[in-house]
């Protein structure tokens, strides 16, 4: 099997079972096999390419996540935890298809604006990182629906968030989820700073408490409910 002058593999046929004398393969058989081998080679190359692309994408995301964490000075694993918890909540809320994928991409890259805002003062960076992040992904077709979620990932249910002070349903649902998880992460970091050896169970009690205390004020009640049902028992 050859693709663009490169051998991809070998196809072997044995023991032709026909009534023909000796059961020998003919020139016609060879021609059929060669054309089948051609198709097989193309399929193999395509599937390798898809596999490599997926691998490359996952690795790039991992590298980006590490860069975002280093520049935004957030705790190790922050991007992945936000993605994991956001996606769990999204599944509980029966979000599927493109909307779900956008939440996955946006939650992984939510703080990417810190990279673009690097030359600004710390205070300005904090305020502008959602909009800068949205702008950064806007030219990537795959991430176009993630942009508005990144832009709104610091908006809060009661309108007290930034950058636009959006309220209730005017904040996209995906952004309400990511914003909630982003605030949970802040509490997690604080608790860990105060007591680095806190058992996971105790940490989650504190997170649940924070979530419940701010239900319908900072956070969309359905998002908090999905978290309490789906995420916290699994971690306890
Ligand atoms: Fe974050
Ligand atoms: Fe953020």
XYZ file of C-alpha atoms and ligand atoms in Angstrom:
238
model
C 0.000 0.000 0.000
C 1.638 3.190 -1.186
C 0.559 6.762 -0.626
C 2.464 9.589 -2.326
C 5.489 7.337 -2.907
C 5.568 6.348 0.753
C 4.930 2.721 1.735
C 2.041 2.603 4.233
C 1.789 -1.151 4.640
C 1.501 -4.471 2.863
C -1.554 -6.394 1.709
C -1.233 -10.139 1.307
C -3.646 -12.626 -0.260
C -3.219 -16.357 0.097
C -4.752 -19.564 -1.145
C -7.091 -18.535 -3.908
C -10.179 -20.715 -3.659
C -11.550 -21.164 -7.180
C -12.132 -23.962 -9.573
C -9.420 -22.634 -11.881
C -6.535 -25.025 -12.408
C -3.998 -24.602 -9.609
C -6.001 -21.747 -8.068
C -3.461 -19.220 -9.349
C -3.928 -15.483 -9.084
C -4.267 -13.686 -12.399
C -3.271 -10.275 -13.688
C -6.900 -9.182 -13.175
C -6.708 -10.206 -9.519
C -3.547 -8.165 -9.141
C -5.221 -5.121 -10.634
C -8.183 -5.412 -8.237
C -5.838 -5.823 -5.272
C -3.770 -2.814 -6.320
C -6.818 -0.621 -6.500
C -8.102 -1.907 -3.128
C -4.656 -1.274 -1.625
C -4.818 2.278 -2.958
C -8.138 2.899 -1.164
C -6.848 1.297 2.027
C -3.695 3.428 1.986
C -5.731 6.649 1.680
C -8.012 5.586 4.568
C -5.067 4.705 6.787
C -3.316 8.002 6.064
C -6.552 9.939 6.739
C -7.199 8.226 10.027
C -3.576 8.796 11.127
C -3.937 12.453 10.239
C -7.149 12.815 12.257
C -5.520 11.074 15.188
C -2.468 13.345 15.004
C -4.646 16.433 14.756
C -6.646 15.437 17.838
C -3.424 14.769 19.687
C -1.960 18.077 18.589
C -5.114 19.931 19.631
C -5.150 18.316 23.092
C -1.436 19.016 23.598
C -1.804 22.616 22.431
C -4.675 23.108 24.859
C -2.551 21.686 27.663
C 0.385 23.976 26.842
C -1.944 26.984 26.582
C -3.542 26.087 29.916
C -0.128 25.966 31.588
C 0.841 29.318 30.005
C -2.423 30.928 31.124
C -1.938 29.638 34.672
C 1.657 30.905 34.798
C 0.785 34.376 33.517
C -2.463 34.820 35.454
C -0.734 33.474 38.602
C -3.633 31.123 39.213
C -3.168 27.799 40.945
C -1.893 24.758 39.042
C -4.678 22.933 37.232
C -7.069 25.909 37.431
C -8.021 25.806 33.715
C -8.644 22.047 33.747
C -10.652 22.164 36.956
C -12.829 24.970 35.564
C -13.347 22.958 32.380
C -14.119 19.746 34.215
C -16.618 21.265 36.658
C -18.241 23.490 34.013
C -18.754 20.536 31.669
C -20.217 18.409 34.465
C -22.715 21.150 35.265
C -23.487 21.630 31.551
C -24.217 17.914 31.112
C -26.524 17.987 34.122
C -28.351 20.914 32.499
C -28.725 18.752 29.362
C -26.605 21.065 27.207
C -25.388 19.132 24.155
C -23.819 19.538 20.715
C -22.182 22.773 19.687
C -23.309 24.614 22.841
C -21.596 21.986 24.990
C -18.398 22.105 22.932
C -18.318 25.890 23.233
C -18.556 25.613 27.011
C -15.672 23.133 26.958
C -13.429 25.399 24.851
C -14.437 28.591 26.662
C -13.893 27.079 30.111
C -10.433 25.802 29.164
C -9.411 29.147 27.674
C -11.485 31.508 29.842
C -8.422 33.359 31.217
C -6.467 33.511 27.944
C -6.913 37.301 27.986
C -4.208 37.495 30.670
C -1.710 36.565 27.964
C -2.919 39.334 25.652
C -3.111 41.880 28.482
C 0.382 41.272 29.756
C 1.720 44.775 29.231
C -1.068 46.436 31.215
C -1.030 47.184 34.950
C -2.286 44.374 37.205
C -5.517 46.227 37.942
C -6.337 46.912 34.301
C -5.478 43.347 33.355
C -7.986 41.949 35.825
C -10.742 44.177 34.439
C -9.929 43.676 30.773
C -8.940 39.996 30.543
C -12.465 38.768 29.622
C -12.804 41.153 26.647
C -9.199 40.715 25.512
C -9.636 36.935 25.680
C -12.836 37.054 23.607
C -11.054 39.191 21.032
C -8.112 36.767 20.907
C -10.271 33.760 20.006
C -12.625 35.630 17.673
C -10.614 34.871 14.550
C -10.555 31.115 15.177
C -13.605 29.530 13.547
C -13.667 26.584 15.940
C -13.758 28.972 18.901
C -16.119 31.631 17.553
C -19.021 30.564 19.800
C -16.691 30.391 22.810
C -15.803 34.102 22.511
C -19.030 35.502 24.042
C -18.721 33.026 26.934
C -15.134 34.140 27.608
C -16.244 37.776 27.418
C -18.947 37.184 30.060
C -17.100 34.789 32.407
C -16.910 37.402 35.203
C -20.498 38.604 34.904
C -22.637 37.752 37.938
C -26.335 36.834 38.111
C -27.310 39.994 40.075
C -25.479 42.355 37.707
C -22.542 43.023 40.046
C -19.930 41.460 37.754
C -17.765 42.832 34.968
C -17.001 43.931 32.224
C -20.584 44.944 31.336
C -22.588 44.386 34.519
C -24.986 42.053 32.673
C -27.824 40.532 34.675
C -29.816 37.281 34.736
C -30.610 35.746 31.315
C -28.756 38.490 29.448
C -25.629 36.555 30.486
C -25.257 33.490 28.212
C -25.960 30.265 30.131
C -22.475 28.901 29.400
C -20.934 32.046 30.872
C -23.152 31.766 33.981
C -21.724 28.290 34.506
C -18.078 29.294 33.971
C -18.466 32.430 36.107
C -19.859 30.341 38.969
C -16.962 27.866 38.729
C -14.429 30.723 38.480
C -15.759 32.121 41.791
C -15.662 28.659 43.373
C -12.005 28.464 42.369
C -11.298 31.742 44.190
C -12.766 30.289 47.380
C -10.826 27.055 46.826
C -7.549 29.005 46.520
C -8.303 31.039 49.667
C -9.135 27.965 51.714
C -6.028 26.148 50.448
C -3.850 29.157 51.274
C -5.173 29.254 54.855
C -5.036 25.515 55.435
C -2.917 23.782 52.778
C -3.573 20.305 54.172
C -7.361 20.543 54.385
C -9.004 17.188 53.528
C -10.879 17.195 50.177
C -14.179 16.461 51.948
C -13.866 19.535 54.208
C -12.870 21.692 51.240
C -16.009 20.661 49.389
C -18.210 21.417 52.373
C -16.845 24.963 52.259
C -17.413 25.216 48.501
C -20.973 23.933 48.827
C -21.587 26.435 51.604
C -20.316 29.298 49.457
C -22.430 28.148 46.502
C -25.592 27.834 48.614
C -25.067 31.206 50.326
C -24.905 33.007 46.986
C -27.685 31.201 45.147
C -29.917 33.684 43.263
C -27.625 36.595 44.178
C -24.234 36.020 42.553
C -25.236 32.797 40.812
C -28.011 31.418 38.634
C -30.065 29.050 40.870
C -30.226 26.289 38.209
C -26.432 26.315 37.855
C -25.893 26.046 41.612
C -28.545 23.311 41.843
C -26.799 21.313 39.098
C -23.481 21.708 40.904
C -24.881 20.618 44.265
C -26.571 17.559 42.779
C -23.904 16.506 40.321
C -20.473 17.708 41.379
C -20.225 17.840 45.128
C -21.501 14.371 46.101
C -19.102 12.802 43.587
C -16.166 14.562 45.190
C -17.128 13.838 48.783
Fe -10.001 31.775 35.920
Fe -11.079 35.115 34.762
